[in-house]
Short mmCIF file of C-alpha atoms in Angstrom, two decimals:
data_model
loop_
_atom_site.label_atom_id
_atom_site.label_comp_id
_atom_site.label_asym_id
_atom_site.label_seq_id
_atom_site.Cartn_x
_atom_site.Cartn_y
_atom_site.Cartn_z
CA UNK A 172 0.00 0.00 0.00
CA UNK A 173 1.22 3.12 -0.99
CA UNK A 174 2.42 6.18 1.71
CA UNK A 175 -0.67 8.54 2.65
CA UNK A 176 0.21 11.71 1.03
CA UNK A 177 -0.09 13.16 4.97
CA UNK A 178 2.96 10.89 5.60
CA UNK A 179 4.86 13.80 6.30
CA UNK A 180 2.81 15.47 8.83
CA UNK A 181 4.38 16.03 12.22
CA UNK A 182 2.28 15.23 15.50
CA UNK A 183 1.39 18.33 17.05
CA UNK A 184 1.91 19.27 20.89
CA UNK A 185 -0.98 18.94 23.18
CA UNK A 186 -2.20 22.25 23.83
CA UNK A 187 -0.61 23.31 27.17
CA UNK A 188 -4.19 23.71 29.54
CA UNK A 189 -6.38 21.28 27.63
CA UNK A 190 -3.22 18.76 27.93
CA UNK A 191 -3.24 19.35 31.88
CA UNK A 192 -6.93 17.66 31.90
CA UNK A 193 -5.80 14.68 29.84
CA UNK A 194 -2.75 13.81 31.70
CA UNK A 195 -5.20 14.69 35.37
CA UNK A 196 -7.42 12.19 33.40
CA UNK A 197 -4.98 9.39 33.04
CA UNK A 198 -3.90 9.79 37.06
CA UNK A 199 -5.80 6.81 39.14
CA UNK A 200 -4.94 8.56 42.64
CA UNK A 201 -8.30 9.20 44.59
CA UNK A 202 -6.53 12.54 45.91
CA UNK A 203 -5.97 13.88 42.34
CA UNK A 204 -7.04 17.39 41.57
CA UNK A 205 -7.35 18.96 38.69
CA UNK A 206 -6.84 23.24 38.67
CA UNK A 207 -5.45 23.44 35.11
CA UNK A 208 -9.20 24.28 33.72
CA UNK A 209 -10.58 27.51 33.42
CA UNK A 210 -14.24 25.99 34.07
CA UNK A 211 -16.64 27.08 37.42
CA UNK A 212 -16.59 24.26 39.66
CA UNK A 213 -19.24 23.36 43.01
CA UNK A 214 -18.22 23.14 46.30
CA UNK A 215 -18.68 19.45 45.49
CA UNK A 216 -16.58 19.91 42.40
CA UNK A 217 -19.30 19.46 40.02
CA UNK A 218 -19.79 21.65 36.70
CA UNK A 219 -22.81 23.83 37.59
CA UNK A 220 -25.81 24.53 35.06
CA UNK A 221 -27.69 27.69 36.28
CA UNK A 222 -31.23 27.25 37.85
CA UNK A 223 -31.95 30.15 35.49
CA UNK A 224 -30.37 28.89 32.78
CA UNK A 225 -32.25 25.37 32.86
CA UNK A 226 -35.52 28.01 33.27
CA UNK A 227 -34.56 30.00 29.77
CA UNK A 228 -33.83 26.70 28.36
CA UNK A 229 -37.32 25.12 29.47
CA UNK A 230 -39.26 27.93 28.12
CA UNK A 231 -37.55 27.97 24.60
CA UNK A 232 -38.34 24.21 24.29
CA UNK A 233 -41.94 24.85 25.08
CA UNK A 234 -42.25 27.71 23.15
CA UNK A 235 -43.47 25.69 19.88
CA UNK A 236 -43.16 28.50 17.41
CA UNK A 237 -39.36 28.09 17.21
CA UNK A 238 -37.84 26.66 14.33
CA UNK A 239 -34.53 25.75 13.44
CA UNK A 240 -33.96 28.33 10.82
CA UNK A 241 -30.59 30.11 10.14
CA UNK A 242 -29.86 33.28 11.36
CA UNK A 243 -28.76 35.94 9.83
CA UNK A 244 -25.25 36.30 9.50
CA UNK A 245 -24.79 38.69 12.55
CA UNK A 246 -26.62 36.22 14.94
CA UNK A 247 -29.93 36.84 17.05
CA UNK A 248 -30.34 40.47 16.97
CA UNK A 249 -32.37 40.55 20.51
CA UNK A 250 -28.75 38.75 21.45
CA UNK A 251 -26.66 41.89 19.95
CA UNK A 252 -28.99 44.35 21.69
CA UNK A 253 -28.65 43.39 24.99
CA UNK A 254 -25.30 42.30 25.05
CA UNK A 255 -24.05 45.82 23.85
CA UNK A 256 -26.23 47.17 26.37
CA UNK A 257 -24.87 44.69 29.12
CA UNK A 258 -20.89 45.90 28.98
CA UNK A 259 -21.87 49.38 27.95
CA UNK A 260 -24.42 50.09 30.31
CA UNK A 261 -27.86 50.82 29.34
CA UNK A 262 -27.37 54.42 29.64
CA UNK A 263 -24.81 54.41 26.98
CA UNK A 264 -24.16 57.77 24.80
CA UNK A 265 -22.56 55.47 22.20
CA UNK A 266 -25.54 53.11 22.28
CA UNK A 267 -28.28 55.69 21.83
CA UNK A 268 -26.52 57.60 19.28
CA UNK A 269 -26.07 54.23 17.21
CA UNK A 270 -22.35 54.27 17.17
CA UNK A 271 -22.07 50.56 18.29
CA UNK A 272 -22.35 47.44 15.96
CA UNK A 273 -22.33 44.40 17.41
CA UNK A 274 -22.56 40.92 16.11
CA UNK A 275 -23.24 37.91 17.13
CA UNK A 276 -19.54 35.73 17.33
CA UNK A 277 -18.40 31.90 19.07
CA UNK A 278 -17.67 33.00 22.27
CA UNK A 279 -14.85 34.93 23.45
CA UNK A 280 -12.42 33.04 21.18
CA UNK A 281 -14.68 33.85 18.37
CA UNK A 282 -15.23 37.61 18.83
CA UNK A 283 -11.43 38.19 19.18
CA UNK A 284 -10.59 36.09 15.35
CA UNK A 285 -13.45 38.04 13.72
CA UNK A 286 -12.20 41.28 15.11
CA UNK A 287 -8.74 40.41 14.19
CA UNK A 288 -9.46 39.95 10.66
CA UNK A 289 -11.83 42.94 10.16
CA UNK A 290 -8.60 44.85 11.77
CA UNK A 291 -6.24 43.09 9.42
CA UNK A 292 -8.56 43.87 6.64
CA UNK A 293 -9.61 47.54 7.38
CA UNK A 294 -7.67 49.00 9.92
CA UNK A 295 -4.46 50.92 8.71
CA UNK A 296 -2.25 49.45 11.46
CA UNK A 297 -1.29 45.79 12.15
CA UNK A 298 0.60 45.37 15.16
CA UNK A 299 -1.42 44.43 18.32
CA UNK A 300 0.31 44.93 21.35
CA UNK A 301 -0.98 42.06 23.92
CA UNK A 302 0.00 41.99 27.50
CA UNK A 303 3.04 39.71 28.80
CA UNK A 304 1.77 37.20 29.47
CA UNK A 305 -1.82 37.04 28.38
CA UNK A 306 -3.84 33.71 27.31
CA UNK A 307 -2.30 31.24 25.59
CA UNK A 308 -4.76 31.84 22.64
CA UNK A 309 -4.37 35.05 22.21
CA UNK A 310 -0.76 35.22 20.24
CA UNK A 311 -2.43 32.36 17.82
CA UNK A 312 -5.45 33.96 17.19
CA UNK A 313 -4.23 37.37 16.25
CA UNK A 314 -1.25 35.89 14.22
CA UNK A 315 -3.65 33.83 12.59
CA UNK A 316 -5.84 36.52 11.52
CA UNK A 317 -3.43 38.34 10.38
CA UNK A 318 -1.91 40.87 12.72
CA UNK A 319 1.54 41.14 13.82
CA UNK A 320 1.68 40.42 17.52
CA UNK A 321 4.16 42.50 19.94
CA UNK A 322 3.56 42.43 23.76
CA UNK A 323 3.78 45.02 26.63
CA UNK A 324 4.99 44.57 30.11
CA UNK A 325 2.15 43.31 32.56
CA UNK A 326 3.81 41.58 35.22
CA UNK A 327 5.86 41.87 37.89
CA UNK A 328 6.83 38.07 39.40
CA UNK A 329 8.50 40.19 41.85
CA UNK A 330 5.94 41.71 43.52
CA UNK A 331 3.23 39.35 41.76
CA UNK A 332 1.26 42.57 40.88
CA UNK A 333 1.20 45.25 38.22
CA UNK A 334 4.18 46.37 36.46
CA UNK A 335 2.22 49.63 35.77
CA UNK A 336 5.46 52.13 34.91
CA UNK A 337 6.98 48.74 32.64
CA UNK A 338 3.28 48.53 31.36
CA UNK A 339 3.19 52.32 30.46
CA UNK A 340 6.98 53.21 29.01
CA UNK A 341 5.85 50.17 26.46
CA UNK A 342 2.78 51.79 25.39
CA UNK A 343 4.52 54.93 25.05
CA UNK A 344 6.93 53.33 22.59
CA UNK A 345 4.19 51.61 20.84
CA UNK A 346 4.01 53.31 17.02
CA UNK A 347 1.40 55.90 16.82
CA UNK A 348 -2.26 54.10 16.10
CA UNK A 349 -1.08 50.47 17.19
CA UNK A 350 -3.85 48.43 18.60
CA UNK A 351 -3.85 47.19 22.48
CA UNK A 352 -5.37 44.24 23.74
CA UNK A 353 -6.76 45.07 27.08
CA UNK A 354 -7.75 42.16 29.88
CA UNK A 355 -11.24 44.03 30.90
CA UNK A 356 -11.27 42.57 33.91
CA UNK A 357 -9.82 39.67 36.00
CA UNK A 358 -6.92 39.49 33.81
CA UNK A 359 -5.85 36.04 32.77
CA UNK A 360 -3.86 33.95 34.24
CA UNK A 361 -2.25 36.63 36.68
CA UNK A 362 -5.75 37.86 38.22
CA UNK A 363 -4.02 41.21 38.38
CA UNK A 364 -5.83 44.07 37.22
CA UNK A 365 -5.10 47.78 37.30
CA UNK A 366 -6.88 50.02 40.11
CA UNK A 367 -9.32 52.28 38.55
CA UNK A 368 -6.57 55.47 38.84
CA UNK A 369 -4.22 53.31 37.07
CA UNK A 370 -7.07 52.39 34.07
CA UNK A 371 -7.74 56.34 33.77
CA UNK A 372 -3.68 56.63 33.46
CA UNK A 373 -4.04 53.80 30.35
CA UNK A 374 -6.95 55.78 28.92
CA UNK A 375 -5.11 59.26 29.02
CA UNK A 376 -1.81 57.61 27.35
CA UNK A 377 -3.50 55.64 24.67
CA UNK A 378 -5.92 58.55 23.63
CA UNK A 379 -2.64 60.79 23.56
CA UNK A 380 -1.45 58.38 20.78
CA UNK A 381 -4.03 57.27 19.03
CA UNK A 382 -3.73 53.43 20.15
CA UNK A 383 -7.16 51.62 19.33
CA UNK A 384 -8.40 49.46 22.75
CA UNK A 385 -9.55 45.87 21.59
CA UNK A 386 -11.01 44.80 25.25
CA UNK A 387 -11.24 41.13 25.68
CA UNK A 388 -14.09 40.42 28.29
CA UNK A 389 -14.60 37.03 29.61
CA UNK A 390 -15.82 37.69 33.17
CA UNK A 391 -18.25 40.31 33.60
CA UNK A 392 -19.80 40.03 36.90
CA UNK A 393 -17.45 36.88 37.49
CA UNK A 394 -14.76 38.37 38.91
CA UNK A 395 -16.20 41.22 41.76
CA UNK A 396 -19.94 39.72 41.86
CA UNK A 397 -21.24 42.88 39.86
CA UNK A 398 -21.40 43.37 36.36
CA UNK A 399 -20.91 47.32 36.51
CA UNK A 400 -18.07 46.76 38.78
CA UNK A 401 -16.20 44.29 35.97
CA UNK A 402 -17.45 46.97 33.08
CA UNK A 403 -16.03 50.12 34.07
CA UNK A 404 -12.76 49.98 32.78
CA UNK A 405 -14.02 49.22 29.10
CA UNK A 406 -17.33 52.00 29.87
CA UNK A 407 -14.07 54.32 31.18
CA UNK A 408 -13.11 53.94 26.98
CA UNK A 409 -16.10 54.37 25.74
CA UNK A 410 -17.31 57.69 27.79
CA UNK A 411 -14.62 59.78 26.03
CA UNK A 412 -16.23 59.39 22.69
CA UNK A 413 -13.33 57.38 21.27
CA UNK A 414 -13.70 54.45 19.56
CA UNK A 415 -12.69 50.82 20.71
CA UNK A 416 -13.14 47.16 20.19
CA UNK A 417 -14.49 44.75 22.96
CA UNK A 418 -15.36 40.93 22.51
CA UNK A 419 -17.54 39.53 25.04
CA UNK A 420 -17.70 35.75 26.39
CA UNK A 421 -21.19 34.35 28.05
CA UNK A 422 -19.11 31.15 29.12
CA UNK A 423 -18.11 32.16 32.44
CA UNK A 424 -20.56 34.38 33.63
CA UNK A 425 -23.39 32.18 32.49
CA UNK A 426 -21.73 28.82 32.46
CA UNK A 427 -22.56 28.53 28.83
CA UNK A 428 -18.86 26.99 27.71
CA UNK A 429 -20.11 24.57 25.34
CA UNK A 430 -23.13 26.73 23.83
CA UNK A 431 -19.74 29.14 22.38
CA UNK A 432 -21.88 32.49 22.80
CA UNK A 433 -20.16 35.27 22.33
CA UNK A 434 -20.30 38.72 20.73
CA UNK A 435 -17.94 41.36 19.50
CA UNK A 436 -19.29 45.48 19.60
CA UNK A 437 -17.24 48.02 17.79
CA UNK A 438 -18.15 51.79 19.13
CA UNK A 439 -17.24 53.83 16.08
CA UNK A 440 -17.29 57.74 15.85
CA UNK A 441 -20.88 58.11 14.25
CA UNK A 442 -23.66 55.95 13.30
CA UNK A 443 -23.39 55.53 9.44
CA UNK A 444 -19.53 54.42 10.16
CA UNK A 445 -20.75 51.78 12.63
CA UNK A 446 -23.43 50.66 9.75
CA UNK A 447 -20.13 50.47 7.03
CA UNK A 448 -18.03 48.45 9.80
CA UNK A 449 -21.04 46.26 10.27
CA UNK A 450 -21.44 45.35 6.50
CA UNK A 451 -17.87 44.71 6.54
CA UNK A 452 -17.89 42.58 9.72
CA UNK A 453 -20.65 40.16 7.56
CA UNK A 454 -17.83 40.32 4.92
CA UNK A 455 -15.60 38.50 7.63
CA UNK A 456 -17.77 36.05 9.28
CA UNK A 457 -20.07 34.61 5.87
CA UNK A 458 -17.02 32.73 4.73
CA UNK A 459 -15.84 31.85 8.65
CA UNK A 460 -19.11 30.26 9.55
CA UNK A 461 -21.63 31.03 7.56
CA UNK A 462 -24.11 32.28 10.80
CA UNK A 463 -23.87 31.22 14.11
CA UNK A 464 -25.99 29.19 16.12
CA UNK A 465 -29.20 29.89 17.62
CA UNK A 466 -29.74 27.85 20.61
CA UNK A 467 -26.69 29.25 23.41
CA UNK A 468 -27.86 33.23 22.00
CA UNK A 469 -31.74 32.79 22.46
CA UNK A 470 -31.05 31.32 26.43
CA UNK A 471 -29.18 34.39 27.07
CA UNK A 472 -31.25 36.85 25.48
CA UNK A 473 -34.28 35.17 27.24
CA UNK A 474 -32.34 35.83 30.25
CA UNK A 475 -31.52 39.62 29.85
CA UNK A 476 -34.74 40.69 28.74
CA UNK A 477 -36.79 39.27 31.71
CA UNK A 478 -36.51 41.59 34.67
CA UNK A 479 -36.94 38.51 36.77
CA UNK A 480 -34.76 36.57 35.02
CA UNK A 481 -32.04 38.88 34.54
CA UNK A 482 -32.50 39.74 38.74
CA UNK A 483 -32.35 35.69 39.18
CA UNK A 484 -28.96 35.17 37.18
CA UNK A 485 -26.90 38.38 38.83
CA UNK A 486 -27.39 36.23 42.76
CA UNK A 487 -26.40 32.96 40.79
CA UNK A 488 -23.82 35.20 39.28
CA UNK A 489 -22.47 36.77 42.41
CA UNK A 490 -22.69 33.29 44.86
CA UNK A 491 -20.31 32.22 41.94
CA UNK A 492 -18.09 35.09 42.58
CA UNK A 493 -18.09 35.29 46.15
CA UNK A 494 -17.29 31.31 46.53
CA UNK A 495 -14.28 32.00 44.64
CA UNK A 496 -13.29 34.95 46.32
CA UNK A 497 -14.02 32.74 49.69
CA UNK A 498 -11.63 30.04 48.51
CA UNK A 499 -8.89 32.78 47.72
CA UNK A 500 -9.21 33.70 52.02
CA UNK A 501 -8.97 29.99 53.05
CA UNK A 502 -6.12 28.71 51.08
CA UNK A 503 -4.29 32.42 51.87
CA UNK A 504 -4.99 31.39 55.64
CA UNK A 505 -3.95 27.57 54.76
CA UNK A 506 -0.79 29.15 54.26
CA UNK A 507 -0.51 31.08 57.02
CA UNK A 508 -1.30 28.64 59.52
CA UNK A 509 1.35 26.22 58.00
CA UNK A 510 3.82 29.09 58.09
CA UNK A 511 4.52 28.62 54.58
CA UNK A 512 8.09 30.64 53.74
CA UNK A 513 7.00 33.68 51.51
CA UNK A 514 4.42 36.64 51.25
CA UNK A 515 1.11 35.42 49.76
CA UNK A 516 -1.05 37.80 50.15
CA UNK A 517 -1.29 38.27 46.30
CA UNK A 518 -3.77 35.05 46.50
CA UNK A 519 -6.12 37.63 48.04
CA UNK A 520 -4.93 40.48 46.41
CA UNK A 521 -5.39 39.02 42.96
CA UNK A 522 -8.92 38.35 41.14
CA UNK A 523 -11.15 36.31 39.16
CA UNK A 524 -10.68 32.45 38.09
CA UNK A 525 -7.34 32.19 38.26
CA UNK A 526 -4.20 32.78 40.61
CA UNK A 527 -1.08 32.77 39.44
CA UNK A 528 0.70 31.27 42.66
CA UNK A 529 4.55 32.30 41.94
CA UNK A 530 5.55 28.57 42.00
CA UNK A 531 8.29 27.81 38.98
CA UNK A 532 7.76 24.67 36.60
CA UNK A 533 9.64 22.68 38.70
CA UNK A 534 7.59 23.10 41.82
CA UNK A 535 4.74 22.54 39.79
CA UNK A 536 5.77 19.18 38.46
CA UNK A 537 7.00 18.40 42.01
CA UNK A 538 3.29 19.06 42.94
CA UNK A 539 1.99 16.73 39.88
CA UNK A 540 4.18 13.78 40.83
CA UNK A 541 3.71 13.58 44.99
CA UNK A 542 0.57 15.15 45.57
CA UNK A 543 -1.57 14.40 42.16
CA UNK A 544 -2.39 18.02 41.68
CA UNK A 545 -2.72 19.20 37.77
CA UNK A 546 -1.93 22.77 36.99
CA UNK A 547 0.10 24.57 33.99
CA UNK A 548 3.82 24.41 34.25
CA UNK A 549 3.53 28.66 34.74
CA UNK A 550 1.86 27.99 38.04
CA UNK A 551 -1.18 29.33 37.38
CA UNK A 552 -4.42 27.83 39.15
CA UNK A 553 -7.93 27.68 38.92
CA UNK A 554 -9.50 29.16 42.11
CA UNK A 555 -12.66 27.96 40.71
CA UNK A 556 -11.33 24.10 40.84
CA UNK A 557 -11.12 24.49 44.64
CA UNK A 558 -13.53 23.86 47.39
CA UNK A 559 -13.06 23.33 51.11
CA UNK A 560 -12.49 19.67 51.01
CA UNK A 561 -9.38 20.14 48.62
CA UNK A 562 -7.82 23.70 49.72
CA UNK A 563 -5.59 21.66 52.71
CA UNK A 564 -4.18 19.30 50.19
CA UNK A 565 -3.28 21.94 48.17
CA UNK A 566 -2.01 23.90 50.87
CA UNK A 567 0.23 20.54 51.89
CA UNK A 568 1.52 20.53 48.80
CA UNK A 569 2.29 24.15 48.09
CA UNK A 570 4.50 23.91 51.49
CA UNK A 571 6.09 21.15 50.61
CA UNK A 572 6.71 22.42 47.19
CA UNK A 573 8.57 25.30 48.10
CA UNK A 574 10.66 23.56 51.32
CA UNK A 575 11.63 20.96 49.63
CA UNK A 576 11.85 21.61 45.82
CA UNK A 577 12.48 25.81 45.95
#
């Protein structure tokens, strides 16, 4: 039999999160735990469906005049609406005036590749700045559609905060007009986010030189418990009449991973640009996917045009939030009681799903290998993987991590 003519292909490397769940998978220890995934666990470490969710769901089903039709290509339009209206605010300038166009996209992933081509296409500058270090996917999806990907100082492992001066002198020194990837809120995988000062200091600078904000928003309301709270930075951008970018992600905040609902808004200067970018926007997405689907869109408009509804999901919302925030002050005070060499109050300093502990790639495998705990090599972990039961394990083995294997 002859060679396939894919003979020459090359395996490919497991991607570095997903491949944390496979190898956690493979582990038979009863103890194993798996904070690699960036996926809303129970206290009983169970994925969790919304009781308001289930409710949207039910009455769609019921509802018998549904059909299966396709959408248009910019998605639900009830979807768009409220969505814009949702990271905005409804009180929006920019909404009322018709300067936003916003389109239905899959997910957060989704909103930033169509965004990143319509840039590539239209927009007269192709460098994105991102910050260092960012998501995994976010160098790969901008490359991908076509940008040219340069980063900007974020961190500080020193301090395990906000390099803010590194983070400005590199957006001073980005060329005039450059676009900026900004972390709206509970940055990811640090959980370090600027101070509201600090934001207003990022506004001023990248108005002075015309850098364009692409805001990537994946947990609005997840990270404080209120969805103002998590909106302000990106509503900061939008009350100076400039224009800006933001893709928004219903997987966290609404548990709707697998339904891949997402949108990206563009606020543009006046309405009939916004109604150009749109048409353009269809341009990108008709040979992407066509549409997108209908099923993950209608639940959440059903959700955020019920006052009930909408009132129900913001407690689900915020008990999410708070039991994360809750197992940030028990393993911080696992710590403490251990005695555990270091400062870690950045545990509780930081925010959102993720901490990123300070523990190097070989305290982290030390961590896989005695105590069956999955996490990604930079030490990053999913608060939201936690619960009560498993914080002292972890706590055992971040101690004996950095005793024995610093």
């Amino acid at each position: 039999m002859s060679d396939s003519v894919f003979a020459s292909i090359v395996q490919a490397p497991e991607d570095p999160i997903l491949g944390v769940t496979v190898a956690y998978n493979k582990d038979q220890s009863p103890v194993k735990l798996n904070l690699g995934v960036g996926a809303y666990r129970t206290e009983e470490g169970k994925p969790l469906v919304l009781n308001v969710v289930r409710k949207a769901e039910q009455m769609l089903v019921n509802d018998e005049s549904r059909v299966k039709e396709y959408l248009p290509i910019t998605g639900v339009a009830d979807f768009n609406k409220l969505s814009a209206k949702l990271i905005f605010g409804a009180d929006s300038p920019a909404i009322q005036e018709n300067r936003v166009t916003t389109v239905q996209c899959l997910s957060g992933t989704g909103s930033l590749r169509v965004g990143g081509e319509f840039l590539a296409k239209h927009y007269h500058e192709k460098t994105i700045y991102i910050p260092l270090p960012t998501w995994g996917n976010h160098p790969k999806v901008f490359t991908l559609a076509g940008l040219s990907v340069k980063t900007y100082r974020y961190y500080d492992p020193n301090t395990r905060g906000l390099d803010f001066s590194g983070l400005l002198e590199d957006l001073q020194n980005a060329p005039s007009g450059a676009i900026v990837l900004l972390h709206a809120c509970a940055h990811n995988p640090t959980g370090v986010d600027p101070t509201s000062d600090q934001w207003e200091q990022i506004r001023q600078l990248m108005r002075s030189k015309e850098l364009l904000p692409f805001f990537d928003s994946a947990y609005q309301g997840f990270a404080s418990g209120s969805l103002d709270a998590d909106a302000a930075s990106v509503r900061m951008f939008v009350a100076d009449g400039g224009e800006c970018l933001a893709a928004q992600s219903y997987a966290k905040n609404m548990g709707l991973y697998g339904e891949r609902v997402g949108a990206l808004s563009i606020v543009c200067k006046g309405a009939d640009v916004a109604s150009r970018v749109e048409s353009q926007l269809k341009l990108v997405i008709r040979p992407m996917y066509s549409n997108p689907p209908i099923h993950g869109a209608s639940i959440v408009a059903a959700i955020l045009k019920d006052g009930n509804m909408y009132t129900e999901w913001t407690v689900e919302l915020k008990a999410m939030a708070d039991r994360i925030i809750s197992m940030r002050h028990q393993l911080f005070e696992a710590l403490q009681a251990k005695g555990t060499p270091g400062d870690w109050s950045h545990i509780i300093k930081q925010i959102g799903m993720f901490t990123f502990t300070g523990l190097n790639s070989d305290q982290v495998a030390f961590m896989r290998k005695e105590f069956h705990i999955y996490m990604t090599s930079d030490g990053r972990i999913s608060m939201a993987g936690l619960s009560s039961r498993t914080v002292p394990h972890l706590a055992n083995a971040i101690h004996a991590a950095v005793t024995k294997a610093a």
